[in-house]
mmCIF file of C-alpha atoms in Angstrom:
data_model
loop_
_atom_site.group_PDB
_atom_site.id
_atom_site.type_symbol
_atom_site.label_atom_id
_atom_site.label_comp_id
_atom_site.label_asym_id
_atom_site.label_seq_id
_atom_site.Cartn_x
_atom_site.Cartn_y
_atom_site.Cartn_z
ATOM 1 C CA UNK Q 1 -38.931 -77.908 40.944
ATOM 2 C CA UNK Q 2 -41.917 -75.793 39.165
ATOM 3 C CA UNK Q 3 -42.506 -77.642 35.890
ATOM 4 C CA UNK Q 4 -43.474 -75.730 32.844
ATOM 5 C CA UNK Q 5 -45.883 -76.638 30.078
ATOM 6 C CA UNK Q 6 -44.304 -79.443 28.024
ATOM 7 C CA UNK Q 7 -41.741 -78.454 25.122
ATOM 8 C CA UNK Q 8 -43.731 -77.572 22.173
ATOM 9 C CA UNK Q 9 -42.893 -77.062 18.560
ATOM 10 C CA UNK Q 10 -44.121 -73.468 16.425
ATOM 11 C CA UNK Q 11 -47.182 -74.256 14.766
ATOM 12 C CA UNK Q 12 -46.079 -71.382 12.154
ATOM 13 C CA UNK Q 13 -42.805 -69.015 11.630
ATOM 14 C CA UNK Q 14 -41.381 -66.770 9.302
ATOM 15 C CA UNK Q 15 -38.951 -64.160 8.704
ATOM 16 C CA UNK Q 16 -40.290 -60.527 8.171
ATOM 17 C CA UNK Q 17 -39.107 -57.749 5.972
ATOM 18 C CA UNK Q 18 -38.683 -54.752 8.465
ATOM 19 C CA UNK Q 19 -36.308 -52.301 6.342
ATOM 20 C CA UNK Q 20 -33.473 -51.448 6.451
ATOM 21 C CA UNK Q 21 -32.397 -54.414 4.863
ATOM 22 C CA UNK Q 22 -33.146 -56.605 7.810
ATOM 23 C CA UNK Q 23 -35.448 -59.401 8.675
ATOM 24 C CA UNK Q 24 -36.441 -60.358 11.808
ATOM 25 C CA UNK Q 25 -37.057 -64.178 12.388
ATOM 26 C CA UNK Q 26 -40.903 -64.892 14.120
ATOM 27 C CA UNK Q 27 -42.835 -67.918 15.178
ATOM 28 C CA UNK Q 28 -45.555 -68.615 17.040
ATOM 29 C CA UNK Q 29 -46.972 -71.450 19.123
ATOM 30 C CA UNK Q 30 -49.978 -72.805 21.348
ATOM 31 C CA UNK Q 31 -53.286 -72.516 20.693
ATOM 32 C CA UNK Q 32 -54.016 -69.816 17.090
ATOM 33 C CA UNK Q 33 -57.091 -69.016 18.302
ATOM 34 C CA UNK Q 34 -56.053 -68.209 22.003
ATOM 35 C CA UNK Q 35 -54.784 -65.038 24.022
ATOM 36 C CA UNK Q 36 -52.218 -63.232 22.222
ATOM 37 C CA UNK Q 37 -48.460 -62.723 23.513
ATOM 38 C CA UNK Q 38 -45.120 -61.726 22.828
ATOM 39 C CA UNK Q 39 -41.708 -62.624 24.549
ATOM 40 C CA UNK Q 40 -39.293 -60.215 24.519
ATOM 41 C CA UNK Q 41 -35.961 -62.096 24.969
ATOM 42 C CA UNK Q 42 -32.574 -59.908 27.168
ATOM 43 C CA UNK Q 43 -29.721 -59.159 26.110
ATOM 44 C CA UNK Q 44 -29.936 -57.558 24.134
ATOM 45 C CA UNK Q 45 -28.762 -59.578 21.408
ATOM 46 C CA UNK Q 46 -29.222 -63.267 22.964
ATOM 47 C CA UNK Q 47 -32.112 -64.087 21.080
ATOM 48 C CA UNK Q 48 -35.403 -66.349 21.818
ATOM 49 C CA UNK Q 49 -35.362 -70.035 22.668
ATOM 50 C CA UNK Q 50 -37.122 -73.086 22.720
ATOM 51 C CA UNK Q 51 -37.856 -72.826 26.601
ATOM 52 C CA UNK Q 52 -39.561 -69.722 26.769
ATOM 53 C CA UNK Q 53 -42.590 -71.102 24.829
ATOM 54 C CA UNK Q 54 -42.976 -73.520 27.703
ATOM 55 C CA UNK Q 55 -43.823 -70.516 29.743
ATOM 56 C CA UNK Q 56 -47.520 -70.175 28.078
ATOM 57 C CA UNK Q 57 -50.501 -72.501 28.441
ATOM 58 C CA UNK Q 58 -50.393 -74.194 24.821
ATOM 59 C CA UNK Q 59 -54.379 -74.183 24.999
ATOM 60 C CA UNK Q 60 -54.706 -70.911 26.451
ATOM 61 C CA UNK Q 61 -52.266 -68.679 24.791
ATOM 62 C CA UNK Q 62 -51.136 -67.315 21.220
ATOM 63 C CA UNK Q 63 -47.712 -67.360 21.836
ATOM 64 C CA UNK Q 64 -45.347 -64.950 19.724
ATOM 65 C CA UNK Q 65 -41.343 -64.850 19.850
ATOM 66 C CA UNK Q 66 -38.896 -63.270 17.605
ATOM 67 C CA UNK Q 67 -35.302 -62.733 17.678
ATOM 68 C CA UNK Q 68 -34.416 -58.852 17.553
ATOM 69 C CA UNK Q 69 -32.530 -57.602 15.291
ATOM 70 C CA UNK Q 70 -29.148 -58.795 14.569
ATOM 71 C CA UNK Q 71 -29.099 -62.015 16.688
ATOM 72 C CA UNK Q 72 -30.547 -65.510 16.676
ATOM 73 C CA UNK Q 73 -31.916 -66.501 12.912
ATOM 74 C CA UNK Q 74 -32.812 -62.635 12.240
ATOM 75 C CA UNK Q 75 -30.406 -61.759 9.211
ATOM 76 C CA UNK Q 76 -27.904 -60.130 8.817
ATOM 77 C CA UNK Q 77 -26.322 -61.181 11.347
ATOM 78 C CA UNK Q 78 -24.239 -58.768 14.126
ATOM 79 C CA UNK Q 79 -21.196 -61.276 14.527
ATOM 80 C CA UNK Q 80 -20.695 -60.184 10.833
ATOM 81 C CA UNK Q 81 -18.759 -57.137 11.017
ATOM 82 C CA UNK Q 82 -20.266 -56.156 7.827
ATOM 83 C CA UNK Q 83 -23.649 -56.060 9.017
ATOM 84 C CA UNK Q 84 -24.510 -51.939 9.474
ATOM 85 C CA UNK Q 85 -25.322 -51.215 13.487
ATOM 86 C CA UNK Q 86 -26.998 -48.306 12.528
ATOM 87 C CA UNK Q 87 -30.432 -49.749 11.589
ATOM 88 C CA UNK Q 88 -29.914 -51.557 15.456
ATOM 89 C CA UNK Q 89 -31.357 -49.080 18.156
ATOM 90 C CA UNK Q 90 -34.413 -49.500 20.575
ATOM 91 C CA UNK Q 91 -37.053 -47.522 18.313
ATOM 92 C CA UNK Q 92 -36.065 -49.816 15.347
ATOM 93 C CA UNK Q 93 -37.322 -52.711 18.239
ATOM 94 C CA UNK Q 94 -40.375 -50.979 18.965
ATOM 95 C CA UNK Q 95 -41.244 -50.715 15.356
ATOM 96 C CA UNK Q 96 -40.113 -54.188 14.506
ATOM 97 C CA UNK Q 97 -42.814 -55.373 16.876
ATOM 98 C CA UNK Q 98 -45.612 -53.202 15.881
ATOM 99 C CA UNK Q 99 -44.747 -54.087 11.994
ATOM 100 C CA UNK Q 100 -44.711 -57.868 13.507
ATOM 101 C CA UNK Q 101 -48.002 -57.258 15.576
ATOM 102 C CA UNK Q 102 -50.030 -56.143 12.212
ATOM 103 C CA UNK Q 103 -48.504 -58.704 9.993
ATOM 104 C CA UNK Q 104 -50.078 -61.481 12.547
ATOM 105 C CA UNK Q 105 -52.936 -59.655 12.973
ATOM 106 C CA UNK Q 106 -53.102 -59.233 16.285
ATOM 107 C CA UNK Q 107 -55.414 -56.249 17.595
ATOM 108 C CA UNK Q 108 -53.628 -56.148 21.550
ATOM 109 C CA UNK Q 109 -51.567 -59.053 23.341
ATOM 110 C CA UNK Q 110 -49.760 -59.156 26.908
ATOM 111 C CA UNK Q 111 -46.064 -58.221 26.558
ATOM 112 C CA UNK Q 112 -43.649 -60.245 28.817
ATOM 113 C CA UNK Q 113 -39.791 -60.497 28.938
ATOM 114 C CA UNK Q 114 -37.008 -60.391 31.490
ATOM 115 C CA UNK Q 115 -33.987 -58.312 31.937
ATOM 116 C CA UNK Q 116 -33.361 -55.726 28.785
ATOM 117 C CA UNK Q 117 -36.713 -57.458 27.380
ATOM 118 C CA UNK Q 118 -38.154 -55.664 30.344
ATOM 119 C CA UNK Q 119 -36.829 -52.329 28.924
ATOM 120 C CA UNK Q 120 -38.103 -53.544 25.308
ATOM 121 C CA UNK Q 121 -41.468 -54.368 26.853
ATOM 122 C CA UNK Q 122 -41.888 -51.023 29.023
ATOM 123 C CA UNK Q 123 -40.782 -48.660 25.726
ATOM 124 C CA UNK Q 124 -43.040 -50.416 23.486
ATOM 125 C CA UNK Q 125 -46.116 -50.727 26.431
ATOM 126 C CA UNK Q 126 -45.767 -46.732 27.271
ATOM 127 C CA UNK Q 127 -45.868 -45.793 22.989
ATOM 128 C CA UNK Q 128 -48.136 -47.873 22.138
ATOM 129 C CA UNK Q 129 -50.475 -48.656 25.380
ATOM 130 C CA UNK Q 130 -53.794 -49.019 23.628
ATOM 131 C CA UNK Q 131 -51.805 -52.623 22.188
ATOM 132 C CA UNK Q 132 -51.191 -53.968 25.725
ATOM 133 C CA UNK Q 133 -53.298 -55.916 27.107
ATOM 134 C CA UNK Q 134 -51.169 -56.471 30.745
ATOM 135 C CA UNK Q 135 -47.493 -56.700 30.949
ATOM 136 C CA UNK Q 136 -45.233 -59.684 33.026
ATOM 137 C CA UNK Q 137 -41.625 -58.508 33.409
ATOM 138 C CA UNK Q 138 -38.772 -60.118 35.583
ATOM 139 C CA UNK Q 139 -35.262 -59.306 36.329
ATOM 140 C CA UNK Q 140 -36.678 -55.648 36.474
ATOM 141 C CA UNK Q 141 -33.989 -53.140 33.876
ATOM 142 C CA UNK Q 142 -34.814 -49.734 32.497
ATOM 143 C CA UNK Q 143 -31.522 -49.079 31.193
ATOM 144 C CA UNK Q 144 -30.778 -46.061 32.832
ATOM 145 C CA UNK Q 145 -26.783 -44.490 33.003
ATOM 146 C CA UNK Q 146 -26.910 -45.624 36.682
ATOM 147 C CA UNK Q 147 -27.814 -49.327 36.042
ATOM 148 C CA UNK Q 148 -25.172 -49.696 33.413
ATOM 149 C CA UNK Q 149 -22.892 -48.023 35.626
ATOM 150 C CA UNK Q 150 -23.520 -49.935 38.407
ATOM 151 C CA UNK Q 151 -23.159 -53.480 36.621
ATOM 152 C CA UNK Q 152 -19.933 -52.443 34.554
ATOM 153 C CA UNK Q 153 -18.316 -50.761 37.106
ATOM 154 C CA UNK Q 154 -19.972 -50.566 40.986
ATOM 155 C CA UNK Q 155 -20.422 -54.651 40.699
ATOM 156 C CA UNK Q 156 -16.509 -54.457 40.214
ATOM 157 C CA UNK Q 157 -16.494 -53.830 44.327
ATOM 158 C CA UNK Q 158 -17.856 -57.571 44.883
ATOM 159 C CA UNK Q 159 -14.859 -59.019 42.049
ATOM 160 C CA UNK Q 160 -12.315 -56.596 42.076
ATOM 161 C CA UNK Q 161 -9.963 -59.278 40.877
ATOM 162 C CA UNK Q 162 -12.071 -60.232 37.988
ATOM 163 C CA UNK Q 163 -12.877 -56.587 36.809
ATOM 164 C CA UNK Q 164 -9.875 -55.789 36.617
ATOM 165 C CA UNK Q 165 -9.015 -57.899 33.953
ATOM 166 C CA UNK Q 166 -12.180 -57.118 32.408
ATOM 167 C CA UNK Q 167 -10.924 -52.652 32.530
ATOM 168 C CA UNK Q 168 -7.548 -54.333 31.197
ATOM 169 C CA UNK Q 169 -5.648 -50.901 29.874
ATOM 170 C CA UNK Q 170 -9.152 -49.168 29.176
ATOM 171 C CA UNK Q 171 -9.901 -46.403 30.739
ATOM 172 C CA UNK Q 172 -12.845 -44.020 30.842
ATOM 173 C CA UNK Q 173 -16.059 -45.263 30.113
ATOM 174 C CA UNK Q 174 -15.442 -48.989 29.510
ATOM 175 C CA UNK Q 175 -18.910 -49.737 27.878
ATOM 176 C CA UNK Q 176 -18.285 -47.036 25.243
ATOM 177 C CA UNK Q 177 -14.845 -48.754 24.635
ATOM 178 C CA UNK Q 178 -15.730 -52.561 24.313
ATOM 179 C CA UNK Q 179 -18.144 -50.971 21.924
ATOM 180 C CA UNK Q 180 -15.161 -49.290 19.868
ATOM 181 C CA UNK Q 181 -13.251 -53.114 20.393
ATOM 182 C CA UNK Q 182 -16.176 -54.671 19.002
ATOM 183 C CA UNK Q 183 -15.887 -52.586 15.368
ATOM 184 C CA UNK Q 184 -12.064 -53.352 15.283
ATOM 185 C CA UNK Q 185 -11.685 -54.475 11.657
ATOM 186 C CA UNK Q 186 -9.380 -56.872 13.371
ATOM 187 C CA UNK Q 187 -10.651 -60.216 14.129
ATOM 188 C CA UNK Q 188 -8.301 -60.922 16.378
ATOM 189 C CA UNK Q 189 -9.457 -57.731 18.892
ATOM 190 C CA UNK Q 190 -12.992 -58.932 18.355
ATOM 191 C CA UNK Q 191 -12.259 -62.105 19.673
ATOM 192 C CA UNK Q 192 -10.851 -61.366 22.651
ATOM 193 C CA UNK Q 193 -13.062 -58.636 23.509
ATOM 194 C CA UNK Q 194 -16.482 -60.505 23.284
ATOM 195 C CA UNK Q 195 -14.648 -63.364 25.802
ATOM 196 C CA UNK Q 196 -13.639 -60.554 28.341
ATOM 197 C CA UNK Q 197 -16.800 -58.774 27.805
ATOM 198 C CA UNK Q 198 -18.536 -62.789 28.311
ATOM 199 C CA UNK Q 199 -16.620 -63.664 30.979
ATOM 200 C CA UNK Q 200 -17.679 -60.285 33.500
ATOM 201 C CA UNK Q 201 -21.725 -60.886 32.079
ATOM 202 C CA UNK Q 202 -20.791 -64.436 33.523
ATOM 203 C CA UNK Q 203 -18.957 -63.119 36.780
ATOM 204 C CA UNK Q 204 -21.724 -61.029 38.209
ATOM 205 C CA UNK Q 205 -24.125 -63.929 37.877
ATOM 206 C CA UNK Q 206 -21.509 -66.403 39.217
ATOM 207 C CA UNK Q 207 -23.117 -66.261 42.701
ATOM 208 C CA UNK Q 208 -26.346 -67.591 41.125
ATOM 209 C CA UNK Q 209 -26.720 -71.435 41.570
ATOM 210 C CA UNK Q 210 -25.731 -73.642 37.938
ATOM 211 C CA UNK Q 211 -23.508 -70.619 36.658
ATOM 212 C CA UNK Q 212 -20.048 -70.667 35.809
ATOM 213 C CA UNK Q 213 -17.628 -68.477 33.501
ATOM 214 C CA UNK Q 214 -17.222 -68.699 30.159
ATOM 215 C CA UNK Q 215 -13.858 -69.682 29.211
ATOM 216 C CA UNK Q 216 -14.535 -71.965 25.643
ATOM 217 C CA UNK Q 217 -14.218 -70.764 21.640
ATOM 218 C CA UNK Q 218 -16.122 -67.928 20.764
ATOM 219 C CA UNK Q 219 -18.569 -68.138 18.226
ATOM 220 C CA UNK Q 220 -21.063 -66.334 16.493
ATOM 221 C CA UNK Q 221 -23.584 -65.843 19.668
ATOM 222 C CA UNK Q 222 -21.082 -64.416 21.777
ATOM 223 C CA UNK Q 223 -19.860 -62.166 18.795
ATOM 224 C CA UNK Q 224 -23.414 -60.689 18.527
ATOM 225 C CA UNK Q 225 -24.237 -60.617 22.175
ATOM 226 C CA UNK Q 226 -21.207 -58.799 22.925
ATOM 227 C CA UNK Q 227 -21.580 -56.234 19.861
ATOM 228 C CA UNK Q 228 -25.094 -56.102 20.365
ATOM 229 C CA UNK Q 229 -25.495 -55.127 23.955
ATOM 230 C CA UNK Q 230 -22.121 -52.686 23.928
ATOM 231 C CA UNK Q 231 -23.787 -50.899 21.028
ATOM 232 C CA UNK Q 232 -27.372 -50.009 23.132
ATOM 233 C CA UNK Q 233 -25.279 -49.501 26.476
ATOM 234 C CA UNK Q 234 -22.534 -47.081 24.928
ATOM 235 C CA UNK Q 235 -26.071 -45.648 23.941
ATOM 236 C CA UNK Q 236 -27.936 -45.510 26.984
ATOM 237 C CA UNK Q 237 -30.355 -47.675 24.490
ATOM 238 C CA UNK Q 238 -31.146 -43.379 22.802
ATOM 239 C CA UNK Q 239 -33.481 -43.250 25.927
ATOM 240 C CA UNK Q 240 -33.825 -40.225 27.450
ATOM 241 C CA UNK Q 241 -32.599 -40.319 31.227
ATOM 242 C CA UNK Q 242 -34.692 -41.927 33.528
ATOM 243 C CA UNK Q 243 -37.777 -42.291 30.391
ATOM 244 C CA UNK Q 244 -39.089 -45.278 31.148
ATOM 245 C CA UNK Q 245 -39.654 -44.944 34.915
ATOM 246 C CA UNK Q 246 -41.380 -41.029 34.380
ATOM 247 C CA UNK Q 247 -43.444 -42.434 31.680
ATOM 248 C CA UNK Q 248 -44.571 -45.159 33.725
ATOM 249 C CA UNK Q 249 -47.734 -43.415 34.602
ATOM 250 C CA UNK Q 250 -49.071 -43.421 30.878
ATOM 251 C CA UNK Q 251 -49.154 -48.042 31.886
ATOM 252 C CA UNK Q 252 -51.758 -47.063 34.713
ATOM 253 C CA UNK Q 253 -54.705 -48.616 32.745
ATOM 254 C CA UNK Q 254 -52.748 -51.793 32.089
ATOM 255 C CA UNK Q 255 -52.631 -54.628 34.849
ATOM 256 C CA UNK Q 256 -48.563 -55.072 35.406
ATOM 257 C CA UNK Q 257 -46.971 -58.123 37.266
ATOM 258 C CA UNK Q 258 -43.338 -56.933 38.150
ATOM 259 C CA UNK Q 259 -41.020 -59.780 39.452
ATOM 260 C CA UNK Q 260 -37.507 -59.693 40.821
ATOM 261 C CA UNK Q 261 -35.049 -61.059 42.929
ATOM 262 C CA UNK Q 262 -33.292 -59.226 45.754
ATOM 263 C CA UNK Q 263 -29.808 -61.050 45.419
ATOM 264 C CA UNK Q 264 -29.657 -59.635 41.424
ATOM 265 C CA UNK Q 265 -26.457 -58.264 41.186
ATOM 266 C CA UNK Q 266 -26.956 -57.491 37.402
ATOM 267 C CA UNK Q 267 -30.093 -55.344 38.083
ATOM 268 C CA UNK Q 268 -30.227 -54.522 41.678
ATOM 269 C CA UNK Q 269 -33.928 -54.150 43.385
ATOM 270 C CA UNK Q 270 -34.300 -50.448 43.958
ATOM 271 C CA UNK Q 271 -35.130 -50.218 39.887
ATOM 272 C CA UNK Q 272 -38.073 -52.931 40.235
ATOM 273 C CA UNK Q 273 -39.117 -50.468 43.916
ATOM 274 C CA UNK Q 274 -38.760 -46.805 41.737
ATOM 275 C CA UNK Q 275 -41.038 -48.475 38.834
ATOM 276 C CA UNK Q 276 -43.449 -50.365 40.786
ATOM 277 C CA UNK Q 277 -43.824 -46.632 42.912
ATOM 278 C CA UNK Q 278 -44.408 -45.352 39.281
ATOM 279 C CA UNK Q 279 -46.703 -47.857 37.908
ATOM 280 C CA UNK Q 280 -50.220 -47.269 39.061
ATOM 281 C CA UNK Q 281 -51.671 -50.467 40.434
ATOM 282 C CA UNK Q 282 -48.465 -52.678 39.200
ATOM 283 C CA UNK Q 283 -47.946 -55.707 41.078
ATOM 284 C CA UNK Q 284 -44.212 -55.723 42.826
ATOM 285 C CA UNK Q 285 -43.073 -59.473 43.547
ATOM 286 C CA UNK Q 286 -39.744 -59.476 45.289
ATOM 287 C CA UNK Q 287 -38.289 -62.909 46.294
ATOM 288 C CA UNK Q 288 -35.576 -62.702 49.332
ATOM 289 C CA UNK Q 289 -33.769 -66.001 47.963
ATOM 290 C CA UNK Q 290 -33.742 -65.009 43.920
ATOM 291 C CA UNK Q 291 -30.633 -63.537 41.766
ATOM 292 C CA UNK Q 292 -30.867 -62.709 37.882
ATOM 293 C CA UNK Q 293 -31.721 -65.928 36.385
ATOM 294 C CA UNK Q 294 -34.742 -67.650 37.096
ATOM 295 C CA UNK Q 295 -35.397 -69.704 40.309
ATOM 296 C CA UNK Q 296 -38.759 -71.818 41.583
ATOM 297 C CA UNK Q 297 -40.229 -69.068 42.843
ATOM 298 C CA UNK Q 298 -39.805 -66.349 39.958
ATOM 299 C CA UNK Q 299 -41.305 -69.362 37.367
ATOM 300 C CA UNK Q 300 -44.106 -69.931 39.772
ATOM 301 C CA UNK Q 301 -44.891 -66.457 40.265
ATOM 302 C CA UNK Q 302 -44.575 -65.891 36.257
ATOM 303 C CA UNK Q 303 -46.764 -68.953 35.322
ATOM 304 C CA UNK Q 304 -49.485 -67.625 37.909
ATOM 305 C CA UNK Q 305 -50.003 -64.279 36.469
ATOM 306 C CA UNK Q 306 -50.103 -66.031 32.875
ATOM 307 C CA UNK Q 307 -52.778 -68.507 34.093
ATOM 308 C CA UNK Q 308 -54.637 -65.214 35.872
ATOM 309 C CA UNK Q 309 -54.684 -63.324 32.437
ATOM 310 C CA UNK Q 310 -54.885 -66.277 30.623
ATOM 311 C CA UNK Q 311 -58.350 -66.041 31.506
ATOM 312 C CA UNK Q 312 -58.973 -62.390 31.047
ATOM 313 C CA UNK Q 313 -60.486 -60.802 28.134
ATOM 314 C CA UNK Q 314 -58.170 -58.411 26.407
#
């Protein structure tokens, strides 16, 4: 078992004004005079947690998290179906973190996350890469058509019994039609569409040690996951095909630690190969025996290329 630093508590936090009438909950931990860094938590829309500061060297690193818009204590809150999706997209993300980045006054800091944070971190990194000082991502996702594709539909072939429950009567594109499920002004639809939509998230990782489908009440978290991540898929997050991998060149001058796991069924490993190929100088870390979630290796990898540029100016 890798252990992590020991739980910590925010030495500061706040919530932030970033338009729109939104405001995006912050905090920060470790050391205030140390390396600067943000977490970018997946999703999107499942917001950050207490465990991810254990990731960063309290004496080493500034640590920043925030909860994007619409989930965890950023108000208002997606699981009210009041609260306007509009102001929700991936360039109100990016901005959210550079209006975040200046209000902390923070010149550059490393950008980490896993899954759709990787997506988060890679948009932001490839706008704004004179702010990056080196970028960690894990569970390697670009968002591309093909990637959602593949895990709301392809991953089907490995539970055909379990998707189709999860198609039900849909038809067509099924992302685009949870997402219509998830603005019924029926509560009732909502309900059982963020459990079905819950339930296949859950299925595809269910080969992953410690993971098992949810089947209790549904509350606010799973009402804002669900209408949070069906609104950027049905989207394609408003990325142009295949961005994030062609624009991978503009990271060359930034040091790049990419880590994955070759039994991810969520985000299989020729994404991490294509960006790594992309990525001038980017580190590719591929562990045989890791899925999705995190796993001795990944955290070991992870905490070795935060001690490494832990210890590198920025």
């Amino acid at each position: 078992m890798v252990d992590l630093y020991p739980p910590i508590e925010p030495y500061d936090a706040g919530l932030l004004e970033v338009g729109d009438d939104n405001a995006v909950y912050w905090e920060t931990c470790g050391n205030p005079d140390g390396k600067p860094a943000v977490m970018l938590h997946g999703g999107p829309g499942q917001g950050c947690t207490p465990g991810m500061r254990r990731m960063f060297d309290p004496a080493r690193y500034r640590a920043v998290l925030f909860d994007q818009r619409g989930c965890g204590r950023s108000t208002p809150h997606a699981s009210d179906p009041s609260t306007d999706m509009r102001h929700n997209t991936t360039d109100h993300l990016v901005a959210d973190m550079e209006r975040l980045r200046e209000h902390l006054g923070i010149e550059r800091w490393l950008v980490t996350g896993g899954s759709w944070g990787t997506t988060l971190a890679l948009v932001y990194a490839e706008r704004y890469p004179e702010r990056v000082t080196e970028i960690i991502v894990s569970a390697i996702s670009t968002t591309r058509r093909s990637e959602i594709d593949w895990l709301y539909r392809g991953a089907g072939r490995f539970f055909p019994e379990e998707w189709a429950r999860f198609r039900g009567d849909l038809s067509g594109d099924l992302v685009a039609a949870y997402a219509r499920l998830m603005e019924d002004p029926d509560p009732h639809e909502r309900t059982e569409a963020a459990r079905a939509w819950c339930a296949w998230e859950d299925t595809v990782l269910s080969l992953e040690p410690g993971v098992t489908v949810h089947n209790g009440p549904i509350g606010e978290w799973e009402l804002a996951f669900a209408r949070i991540v069906t609104h950027y898929y049905s989207h394609e997050a408003w990325l142009e095909p295949g961005a994030v991998i062609r624009d991978a060149g503009l990271l060359r001058d930034i040091p790049g630690v990419l880590i994955h796991g070759r039994r991810d069924l969520s985000c299989p490993a020729d994404t991490a190969w294509e960006l790594a190929r992309a990525w001038p100088g980017a580190e590719l870390l591929i562990d045989d025996g890791s899925g999705h979630r995190g796993s001795d290796v990944k955290r070991a990898w992870k905490l070795e290329a935060l001690a490494r540029f832990g210890s590198r100016s920025g």
